Amino acid sequence: MDFLTYFCAMSLSKKIKYFAIQVLFVILIFPNIALGAMQSESYVIYENIHHDFDGPVIPAIAANVNGLKATVSWTTNVAADSFVVYSTNASVPIALSQEQGNSLKTNTNHSVTLNRLSPNTTYYFKVKSTRVNGGATLSSAINSFVIGADPDVIVPEPTRGGGGTIIIDKTDKIAPQITNLKSEVLDAKSVRISWTTSEKATSFVEYGKSNAFGSVFGAWTSALDHSVVLLNLEPSTTYSFRALSSDSWGNLGESETLNFSTLADETIIDKPEEPKKEDPAKPIDETVKEPSIVNNITESALAFFKKIFPEVSLNEVTDQQLKNVESLNDLADLIAVPQLSGQPKIEIGADEATISWTTDIDANSQIAYAPNDNYRAGANEPYYQIVGNFEEMVTDHKITLHNLTPDTSYHFQIRSKPRIGPTAVSRDYTFATSLETINIVSFFVQIISNEEVIFKWVTNKESDSTVKFSPYNNNVVVSELQKVVSDNKNTVIHEITVTELQAGVYYDIELSSKDSEGNQAMETMKHFSTSEDDLPPVVAQVKADSTVFLDRSNKTQTIISWVTNEPATSRIYYQEGVHGGVEQLAESSELNNSYSKEHIMVITKFKPGVVYSFRVESIDSGNNTTLSAVHTFMTAKQKESIIQIIIGIFENTFGWVKKLM
């Protein structure tokens, strides 16, 4: 029997098995032949889904100059995106280059127009295209074009003997010169930095505990004389700093690096508190019975306590328990401590941490914390300071610790005190902040015309600059039409000019910066338009958190925060006492000109245990102003014992108690 006859006699299942074995044999022994057989003009089957594709082939590149613009054109053999990398440096170093282009990967004919170029300048460039499945090509040859004189700035110059013209280049290429850089230490936590510039420029200070800096603060307003106050510094600490000023053309001037040292803070706990001396004429014994008070408690007093105890405890307080009270200590023992719910939830960043927990009854929210170096285990008060909301009574608690040091271990303790009764105190917990990450500290938008916008932003670390913008069509973002403008130079002051916007069109704008380690920060603006902005910013989530420093002076610090729906300035108006919305509050903080959507202001002038009214103000880049409603809160009080609280209740409720004492 020949093979054909034998094969035809096989059952269907045997034929399939035989065929599968033959195919497997060919793939294993002759993979190249197998792949050649598994393809056609319309498809290719690859044995490895991680195949590395070659970048597109770029056969020819051309450049056409028109005034202060240049259009670069090229083709690719497959569909890809379109970017031009260019610089005035003949070697086109990536670290000093700029990029413009289109991220749409559907074209084989590419064209990118470079805008806002400088007259009388030679530019060198390469083109870059990436195909859909990842293969990228950066042209190896360096091409160039020359931007001539700007015809709008040619001014005839009269001469003696022989005619001629002088070409005046109005493009500013010189960075502001920074002089008279000074630092003035104001107190333990604030320093004023001042300097002058050779031309009007912005005012920023880059500072940190080393020459790597890590923080930036300042204002986008232009001036010749500059002054920036750095707040929330650490006491007894040496900082490095330098001034940064950029002119209207984006040229950035940097000063030399100097140092300053903050003063020692009197509020730091560095010594255990001395015991208070008691007045021998007025001895205090909390265990002494006070029959004159107890015997005068009437049935109305019993009804009063039965009314208030359910608010502070889930336990029932019976008439008999109240009648058995023979001293103030007995009364305090009846008030249950709030129950804290298990392990707190912690959200940790590089310079802040948010701690959440719950209690079974309404109580305030406090966090006592200290960095590991300042934690004093075994002391009566082992922590450095207390932060929290001391007046708001809730069962769901959340407190954010601000201005923490990156990559640092902290100890903390949860504390919750009801209106009446003892404070619930957790055990000691620890957390460690993460390594410092790159962040966009603030950003600002300067609309030049309906087509041209300058985007400016500040990062806490040196990084590159990229703006991506995608138009809306029928209220839907068309990501395929996204365009990109980049500057690969690493800096903390970023400025990108976009000149291809259209009047009446809304865009999604993405600002991003990537540092040398590849970490990226990003900020997005939805529904951005160059049309006139008539709407003021929307203020929300206004919150006041009070801080108590644990020393004998009981100094307070209040952090007021809010958010806006667009970048805006920050200022607080405030006044002692309760005031209505039509009244103008007497005092205000300094205006913070940094444009941001997240606003945090620190005030240290408030008195402890005093009610204040305040309003927050934010002004956007279109000079539209929003002033919030009046908010009222009480600053943190000095510590009170349970005896003081109980006596206070008696004094407020039964006037005769005060006369008996």
XYZ file of C-alpha atoms in Angstrom:
661
model
C 0.000 0.000 0.000
C 1.520 3.303 -1.045
C 1.519 6.336 1.292
C -1.262 8.144 -0.579
C -3.605 5.174 -0.244
C -2.661 4.785 3.414
C -3.215 8.511 4.083
C -6.625 8.472 2.402
C -7.649 5.531 4.557
C -6.813 7.386 7.775
C -9.564 8.695 9.997
C -10.027 12.463 10.136
C -8.536 12.753 13.637
C -5.375 10.875 12.568
C -4.994 13.109 9.512
C -5.135 16.234 11.717
C -2.558 14.818 14.152
C -0.233 13.864 11.294
C -0.478 17.301 9.727
C 0.198 19.059 13.063
C 3.333 16.937 13.628
C 4.684 17.812 10.189
C 4.089 21.539 10.665
C 5.755 21.491 14.105
C 8.765 19.633 12.651
C 9.245 22.207 9.898
C 8.969 25.178 12.324
C 11.493 23.698 14.741
C 14.048 22.476 12.162
C 13.638 25.098 9.422
C 12.267 28.288 11.026
C 13.285 30.569 8.143
C 11.496 28.361 5.604
C 8.452 28.201 7.865
C 8.195 31.974 8.201
C 8.596 32.360 4.472
C 5.634 30.021 3.952
C 3.488 31.785 6.577
C 3.163 35.094 4.747
C 1.555 36.660 1.761
C 1.242 40.102 0.219
C -1.538 40.989 2.677
C -0.337 39.493 5.966
C 2.670 38.211 7.876
C 2.545 35.824 10.869
C 5.375 36.477 13.322
C 6.656 33.867 15.727
C 7.452 36.526 18.393
C 5.050 39.299 19.431
C 8.012 41.242 20.882
C 9.579 41.720 17.472
C 11.723 44.874 17.270
C 10.690 46.873 14.218
C 13.156 49.042 12.367
C 12.451 52.744 12.271
C 11.034 54.385 9.152
C 13.363 55.064 6.228
C 13.839 58.833 5.665
C 15.201 59.295 2.112
C 15.198 63.085 1.731
C 14.759 66.255 3.831
C 14.032 69.829 2.707
C 13.609 73.191 4.466
C 11.803 76.317 3.248
C 12.244 79.666 5.042
C 9.515 82.307 5.087
C 10.230 85.343 7.255
C 10.774 84.193 10.853
C 9.353 80.741 10.099
C 10.811 77.636 8.517
C 8.898 74.622 7.177
C 10.775 71.315 7.228
C 9.505 68.505 4.959
C 10.440 64.833 4.517
C 8.973 61.450 3.624
C 9.031 58.004 5.242
C 8.428 54.551 3.804
C 5.782 53.747 6.455
C 3.250 55.829 8.379
C 4.844 57.660 11.318
C 4.706 60.844 13.413
C 6.602 64.062 12.595
C 9.121 65.936 14.760
C 11.960 68.368 14.086
C 14.847 68.596 16.582
C 16.675 71.909 16.135
C 19.276 74.157 17.753
C 21.635 77.019 17.016
C 24.468 74.654 17.999
C 25.943 72.984 14.897
C 26.090 69.563 16.579
C 22.397 69.697 17.626
C 23.025 68.349 21.162
C 19.836 66.832 22.552
C 20.308 68.522 25.939
C 20.264 71.994 24.302
C 17.792 71.398 21.484
C 14.148 72.209 20.945
C 11.445 70.120 19.285
C 8.257 70.821 17.402
C 6.021 68.364 15.666
C 2.883 66.296 15.361
C 2.248 63.011 17.204
C -0.192 61.717 14.566
C 1.258 58.433 13.212
C -0.710 58.142 9.957
C 1.370 60.053 7.429
C 4.240 59.209 5.108
C 4.562 62.825 3.909
C 5.652 65.032 6.785
C 5.745 68.804 7.252
C 6.496 70.771 10.435
C 6.566 74.568 10.656
C 8.996 76.053 13.177
C 7.767 79.364 14.572
C 9.200 82.306 16.509
C 12.707 81.879 15.144
C 15.364 84.564 15.596
C 16.434 86.754 12.664
C 20.010 86.656 11.351
C 20.496 83.184 12.819
C 21.594 79.830 11.429
C 19.630 76.831 12.703
C 20.773 73.200 12.561
C 18.249 70.388 12.670
C 17.417 66.711 12.404
C 14.059 65.071 11.801
C 12.555 62.283 13.879
C 9.747 59.839 13.046
C 8.312 56.914 15.030
C 6.066 54.292 13.451
C 2.950 52.803 15.056
C 4.633 49.682 16.451
C 7.562 51.490 18.033
C 10.416 51.698 15.532
C 11.969 55.193 15.589
C 14.435 56.984 13.292
C 16.432 60.143 13.993
C 18.068 61.335 10.797
C 21.844 60.986 10.944
C 22.707 63.952 8.733
C 22.589 67.449 10.227
C 20.759 69.921 7.976
C 20.589 73.679 8.322
C 18.745 76.814 7.229
C 19.311 80.535 7.765
C 16.743 83.037 9.014
C 17.469 86.423 7.468
C 16.738 89.907 8.718
C 13.208 90.673 9.837
C 11.810 93.063 7.189
C 9.658 94.770 9.826
C 12.695 96.043 11.728
C 14.882 97.368 8.915
C 15.454 101.020 9.718
C 17.129 103.358 7.178
C 20.203 105.006 8.622
C 21.466 108.306 7.158
C 25.177 108.195 6.441
C 27.907 110.565 5.294
C 29.350 109.448 2.020
C 27.898 106.248 0.779
C 24.452 104.939 1.509
C 23.467 101.932 3.523
C 21.172 100.541 6.179
C 21.647 99.175 9.669
C 19.769 95.983 10.473
C 18.375 96.274 13.987
C 17.728 92.877 15.544
C 15.015 93.394 18.136
C 15.159 89.794 19.263
C 16.565 89.683 22.803
C 19.063 86.867 23.272
C 20.744 88.170 26.439
C 19.649 86.912 29.848
C 19.065 89.440 32.667
C 22.158 90.215 34.730
C 21.598 89.597 38.455
C 23.421 91.822 40.981
C 23.201 92.855 44.653
C 22.002 89.433 45.780
C 21.303 89.541 49.529
C 19.569 87.448 52.191
C 17.901 88.814 55.327
C 16.919 86.324 58.040
C 13.559 87.455 59.428
C 13.002 84.771 62.076
C 13.480 81.061 62.666
C 11.337 80.088 59.683
C 11.506 82.897 57.131
C 14.151 84.705 55.065
C 13.898 87.591 52.574
C 15.986 87.282 49.382
C 16.516 90.468 47.348
C 18.395 91.361 44.168
C 18.343 93.639 41.126
C 18.362 92.843 37.400
C 19.605 94.736 34.365
C 16.151 94.564 32.770
C 12.626 93.824 33.900
C 12.340 90.126 34.720
C 10.526 87.609 36.898
C 11.461 86.867 40.518
C 12.213 83.308 41.644
C 14.488 81.756 44.248
C 15.738 78.176 44.063
C 16.750 76.889 47.500
C 17.433 73.779 49.555
C 19.680 72.175 52.165
C 22.355 71.472 49.554
C 23.500 72.807 46.184
C 20.987 70.419 44.611
C 18.305 72.807 45.958
C 14.905 71.071 45.556
C 12.458 73.970 46.123
C 11.483 77.016 44.058
C 9.360 79.998 45.089
C 8.669 83.391 43.544
C 6.440 85.413 41.242
C 5.916 85.818 37.488
C 5.537 89.601 37.697
C 8.362 91.558 36.033
C 10.477 94.100 37.930
C 13.978 95.560 38.227
C 14.128 95.272 42.024
C 13.190 91.867 43.360
C 12.208 90.621 46.812
C 11.046 87.093 47.675
C 10.223 85.898 51.206
C 10.803 82.192 51.828
C 8.462 80.777 54.484
C 8.137 77.550 56.490
C 11.887 76.969 56.694
C 13.433 74.750 59.348
C 15.000 76.515 62.357
C 18.770 76.375 62.926
C 19.350 75.140 59.364
C 21.761 76.217 56.628
C 20.257 76.616 53.145
C 21.840 77.129 49.734
C 20.050 79.459 47.324
C 20.289 81.318 44.026
C 18.119 83.868 42.258
C 16.470 83.148 38.901
C 15.027 85.865 36.636
C 13.701 85.481 33.083
C 12.875 88.339 30.721
C 9.947 88.647 28.324
C 11.886 86.700 25.656
C 12.402 83.727 27.946
C 16.116 84.312 28.562
C 16.906 82.993 32.032
C 19.491 84.635 34.273
C 20.976 82.696 37.189
C 22.904 84.177 40.104
C 25.797 82.664 41.994
C 24.935 80.216 44.795
C 24.988 81.668 48.327
C 24.014 80.401 51.784
C 21.968 81.580 54.763
C 21.236 80.041 58.174
C 17.889 80.350 59.946
C 17.644 81.303 63.608
C 16.942 78.900 66.450
C 13.247 78.434 67.141
C 12.078 79.173 70.651
C 9.107 76.894 70.109
C 11.275 73.773 69.590
C 11.095 71.454 72.567
C 14.690 70.961 73.578
C 14.252 70.879 77.339
C 11.735 69.083 79.534
C 9.268 71.471 81.090
C 9.956 72.462 84.658
C 7.201 71.486 87.069
C 4.893 74.368 87.853
C 5.252 75.769 91.332
C 2.043 75.540 93.290
C 0.817 78.438 95.360
C 1.082 77.250 98.979
C -1.785 79.530 99.881
C -4.082 77.671 97.499
C -3.305 73.940 97.642
C -5.042 71.814 95.042
C -6.081 68.255 95.847
C -8.256 66.736 93.152
C -9.143 63.807 95.415
C -10.638 65.983 98.174
C -14.385 65.614 98.312
C -16.430 68.702 97.840
C -19.654 68.017 99.728
C -20.768 71.615 99.430
C -20.959 71.247 95.661
C -22.226 67.691 95.513
C -24.970 68.283 98.080
C -26.296 71.221 96.044
C -26.706 69.260 92.807
C -30.432 69.226 92.199
C -32.670 67.013 90.143
C -32.245 69.508 87.274
C -28.492 68.866 87.387
C -29.113 65.111 87.112
C -31.347 65.703 84.094
C -28.676 67.936 82.590
C -25.974 65.269 82.856
C -28.261 62.568 81.468
C -28.829 64.816 78.490
C -25.164 65.496 77.715
C -23.643 62.086 78.440
C -25.138 60.302 75.366
C -23.300 62.845 73.198
C -19.930 61.886 74.613
C -20.230 58.168 75.219
C -21.967 55.082 73.918
C -22.294 53.855 77.519
C -25.431 54.549 79.505
C -25.166 56.665 82.639
C -27.801 55.802 85.233
C -29.287 57.959 87.943
C -27.635 55.780 90.568
C -24.199 56.335 88.994
C -24.701 60.076 89.169
C -25.935 59.939 92.756
C -22.797 58.005 93.747
C -20.578 60.903 92.569
C -18.712 62.192 95.623
C -15.886 64.077 93.932
C -14.944 65.635 90.603
C -12.660 62.672 89.907
C -15.651 60.336 90.306
C -17.525 62.458 87.764
C -14.631 62.337 85.291
C -14.461 58.550 85.576
C -18.013 58.275 84.186
C -17.041 59.852 80.842
C -15.841 57.240 78.364
C -12.810 57.772 76.135
C -13.586 57.852 72.363
C -12.763 54.548 70.685
C -10.190 54.810 67.883
C -10.725 52.409 64.992
C -7.732 50.136 64.517
C -4.805 51.010 62.265
C -4.886 54.537 60.749
C -4.774 54.951 56.982
C -1.681 56.836 55.747
C -1.098 58.352 52.295
C 2.571 59.328 52.022
C 4.350 61.635 49.572
C 7.764 63.230 49.470
C 6.855 66.324 51.516
C 3.431 65.581 52.980
C 1.400 62.786 54.549
C -2.369 62.437 55.036
C -3.565 60.396 58.023
C -7.174 59.171 58.376
C -9.003 57.406 61.200
C -12.461 57.106 62.780
C -13.924 57.327 66.285
C -17.165 55.942 67.713
C -18.308 59.390 68.899
C -17.820 62.964 67.734
C -14.370 64.274 68.661
C -11.735 66.631 67.288
C -8.781 65.631 65.089
C -5.170 65.960 66.234
C -1.840 64.515 65.092
C 1.216 64.826 67.326
C 4.348 64.148 65.293
C 8.106 64.545 65.198
C 10.945 63.578 62.860
C 12.947 60.647 64.150
C 15.799 62.923 65.311
C 13.425 65.051 67.434
C 11.351 62.199 68.876
C 11.927 61.845 72.646
C 10.711 58.422 73.716
C 9.827 58.262 77.404
C 9.279 62.008 77.800
C 5.973 63.378 79.040
C 5.509 64.859 75.577
C 7.748 63.005 73.096
C 6.530 64.820 69.973
C 7.658 68.015 68.290
C 4.302 69.626 67.494
C 0.583 69.018 67.113
C -1.403 69.701 63.938
C -5.133 69.394 63.533
C -8.633 70.749 63.670
C -9.311 71.381 67.359
C -12.882 72.668 67.101
C -14.597 70.464 64.500
C -16.266 67.437 66.113
C -16.535 64.491 63.708
C -16.255 60.706 63.615
C -14.330 60.571 60.324
C -10.957 62.266 60.722
C -8.361 63.327 58.140
C -5.301 65.514 58.760
C -2.542 66.384 56.269
C 0.982 67.073 57.495
C 2.667 69.630 55.231
C 6.296 70.659 54.642
C 7.823 67.314 55.567
C 11.381 66.430 54.625
C 11.743 63.855 51.793
C 13.229 60.447 52.628
C 12.782 60.984 56.387
C 11.291 58.818 59.163
C 8.597 60.324 61.396
C 6.845 59.271 64.623
C 3.210 60.229 65.130
C 0.297 59.718 67.487
C -3.451 60.111 66.872
C -5.423 62.141 69.396
C -9.172 62.799 69.486
C -10.933 64.744 72.225
C -14.738 65.095 72.552
C -16.370 68.295 73.756
C -16.511 66.843 77.253
C -14.300 64.082 78.536
C -10.781 62.713 78.240
C -8.681 62.557 75.062
C -8.297 59.272 73.173
C -4.619 58.647 72.449
C -3.201 56.003 70.106
C 0.098 54.214 70.403
C 3.152 55.579 68.597
C 3.187 54.947 64.832
C 5.914 55.612 62.275
C 6.102 56.373 58.558
C 8.833 57.429 56.141
C 8.402 60.034 53.405
C 9.353 59.005 49.901
C 12.308 60.254 47.905
C 11.794 63.676 46.383
C 9.921 63.501 43.100
C 9.613 66.130 40.427
C 6.579 68.405 40.772
C 5.155 71.352 38.872
C 5.039 73.945 41.642
C 3.035 76.593 39.756
C 2.179 77.561 36.204
C 1.060 80.657 34.339
C -0.540 81.345 30.959
C 0.198 84.523 28.994
C -2.127 85.019 26.013
C -0.358 87.129 23.363
C -3.028 86.817 20.666
C -5.709 84.404 19.517
C -2.980 82.306 17.889
C -0.027 82.778 20.248
C 0.244 81.772 23.913
C 3.239 81.542 26.253
C 3.026 78.750 28.821
C 5.244 79.206 31.870
C 5.751 76.885 34.813
C 8.125 76.117 37.672
C 9.415 72.699 38.780
C 11.216 71.782 41.987
C 13.961 69.978 40.024
C 15.780 70.738 36.786
C 13.967 69.096 33.880
C 12.973 69.585 30.251
C 9.846 71.363 28.953
C 7.025 70.038 26.761
C 3.624 71.408 25.788
C 1.097 69.150 24.037
C -2.163 70.593 22.735
C -5.136 68.751 21.248
C -8.228 70.500 19.800
C -11.859 69.713 20.584
C -14.314 68.845 17.828
C -18.008 68.636 18.782
C -16.957 68.689 22.446
C -14.677 65.672 21.966
C -10.873 65.827 22.133
C -9.287 64.878 18.803
C -6.069 63.251 20.035
C -5.030 62.439 16.459
C -4.497 66.172 15.866
C -2.273 66.636 18.901
C 0.804 68.820 18.385
C 3.913 69.012 20.553
C 6.439 71.757 21.318
C 9.475 70.833 23.452
C 12.660 72.312 24.843
C 15.180 69.685 25.955
C 17.251 72.055 28.100
C 17.038 71.196 31.822
C 15.852 74.081 34.011
C 13.442 74.846 36.861
C 11.871 77.874 35.104
C 10.047 76.677 31.988
C 8.672 78.713 29.099
C 7.186 77.392 25.857
C 5.547 79.540 23.177
C 2.791 77.998 21.054
C 1.838 79.906 17.881
C -0.501 77.469 16.116
C -3.697 77.922 18.124
C -6.926 79.019 16.492
C -9.387 81.597 17.754
C -12.638 80.124 19.058
C -11.214 76.587 19.325
C -10.943 74.798 22.673
C -7.890 72.701 23.490
C -6.654 70.245 26.051
C -3.231 71.552 27.105
C -0.668 69.290 28.775
C 2.432 70.759 30.394
C 5.081 68.190 31.286
C 8.672 68.071 32.496
C 11.014 65.064 32.708
C 14.199 65.041 34.791
C 17.469 63.256 34.024
C 16.277 60.119 35.875
C 13.167 59.845 33.703
C 10.708 61.013 36.395
C 7.911 63.105 34.926
C 5.586 65.799 36.265
C 2.447 66.803 34.419
C -0.280 69.447 34.595
C -3.386 69.469 32.384
C -5.694 72.321 31.414
C -9.062 71.241 30.020
C -11.100 73.335 27.562
C -8.449 76.018 27.164
C -9.202 78.815 24.702
C -7.480 82.038 23.691
C -10.802 83.889 23.714
C -11.296 86.493 26.413
C -11.857 85.051 29.881
C -14.833 86.724 31.592
C -15.401 84.078 34.267
C -13.721 84.395 37.671
C -12.098 81.346 39.276
C -14.325 79.021 41.311
C -13.170 78.654 44.922
C -13.888 75.382 46.772
C -12.730 73.180 49.668
C -11.818 76.056 51.974
C -10.257 74.608 55.125
C -8.429 75.917 58.215
C -6.117 73.692 60.266
C -4.595 74.964 63.496
C -1.234 73.883 64.915
C -0.023 74.003 68.516
C 3.681 74.012 69.352
C 4.165 72.112 72.583
C 6.102 74.604 74.683
C 5.179 76.959 77.480
C 4.373 79.817 75.099
C 1.667 77.749 73.344
C 2.229 79.534 70.034
C -0.197 78.745 67.221
C 0.161 78.348 63.482
C -2.810 78.185 61.143
C -2.794 76.687 57.651
C -5.658 77.861 55.408
C -6.066 75.987 52.147
C -8.453 75.976 49.177
C -8.629 74.970 45.514
C -9.670 76.802 42.349
C -10.772 75.458 38.973
C -8.030 77.433 37.185
C -4.591 78.829 38.107
C -4.975 81.914 40.294
C -3.277 83.974 43.007
C -3.715 83.549 46.783
C -4.588 86.004 49.565
C -6.500 85.843 52.872
C -8.517 88.620 54.570
C -9.165 88.077 58.267
C -10.274 89.728 61.507
C -10.731 88.673 65.103
C -14.330 87.871 66.062
C -17.447 86.881 64.094
C -18.283 89.130 61.137
C -20.885 89.113 58.404
C -20.372 88.837 54.676
C -20.939 92.554 53.979
C -18.195 93.717 56.336
C -14.683 94.392 55.125
C -12.199 92.404 57.196
C -9.465 94.586 58.654
C -6.307 92.546 58.028
C -4.892 90.557 55.117
C -1.958 88.350 54.220
C 0.539 89.259 51.524
C -0.589 88.561 47.966
C 0.996 85.358 46.617
C 1.408 86.010 42.881
C 2.207 82.388 42.036
C -0.612 81.048 39.868
C -1.836 77.685 41.150
C -5.011 75.617 41.483
C -4.042 74.420 44.971
C -3.595 77.204 47.519
C -1.936 76.978 50.950
C -1.311 80.008 53.188
C 0.354 79.902 56.626
C -0.556 82.502 59.293
C 1.263 82.765 62.605
C -0.313 85.994 63.906
C -3.477 84.438 65.320
C -3.947 84.336 69.085
C -4.630 80.960 70.752
C -8.218 80.132 71.672
C -9.719 83.056 69.725
C -12.489 83.074 67.082
C -11.514 84.552 63.713
C -13.431 85.311 60.530
C -11.662 85.021 57.189
C -12.232 85.094 53.431
C -9.934 83.804 50.684
C -9.276 85.680 47.454
C -8.034 84.339 44.106
C -7.364 86.318 40.901
C -6.821 84.543 37.560
C -4.582 85.616 34.669
C -7.502 87.556 33.147
C -7.665 89.674 36.342
C -11.024 88.148 37.290
C -11.380 88.096 41.075
C -13.241 85.729 43.392
C -13.717 86.472 47.099
C -15.092 83.559 49.089
C -17.858 83.640 51.673
C -16.880 84.420 55.259
C -15.590 81.411 57.183
C -15.238 81.302 60.964
C -13.015 79.130 63.120
C -11.360 79.107 66.542
C -7.623 78.729 66.922
C -6.218 75.987 69.134
C -6.568 76.558 72.872
C -4.051 75.983 75.596
C -4.286 72.619 77.284
C -7.013 72.154 79.939
C -7.307 69.355 82.462
C -10.499 67.366 82.927
C -11.051 69.202 86.218
C -10.895 72.588 84.480
C -13.389 71.416 81.856
C -15.873 70.084 84.428
C -15.654 73.214 86.568
C -16.151 75.314 83.456
C -19.341 73.411 82.640
C -20.649 73.997 86.157
C -19.823 77.699 85.986
C -21.560 78.109 82.640
C -24.602 76.039 83.637
C -25.119 76.828 87.330
C -24.106 80.321 88.314
C -24.124 79.449 92.017
C -21.160 77.109 91.600
C -18.793 80.016 90.981
C -20.004 81.717 94.169
C -19.318 78.601 96.242
C -15.675 78.295 95.109
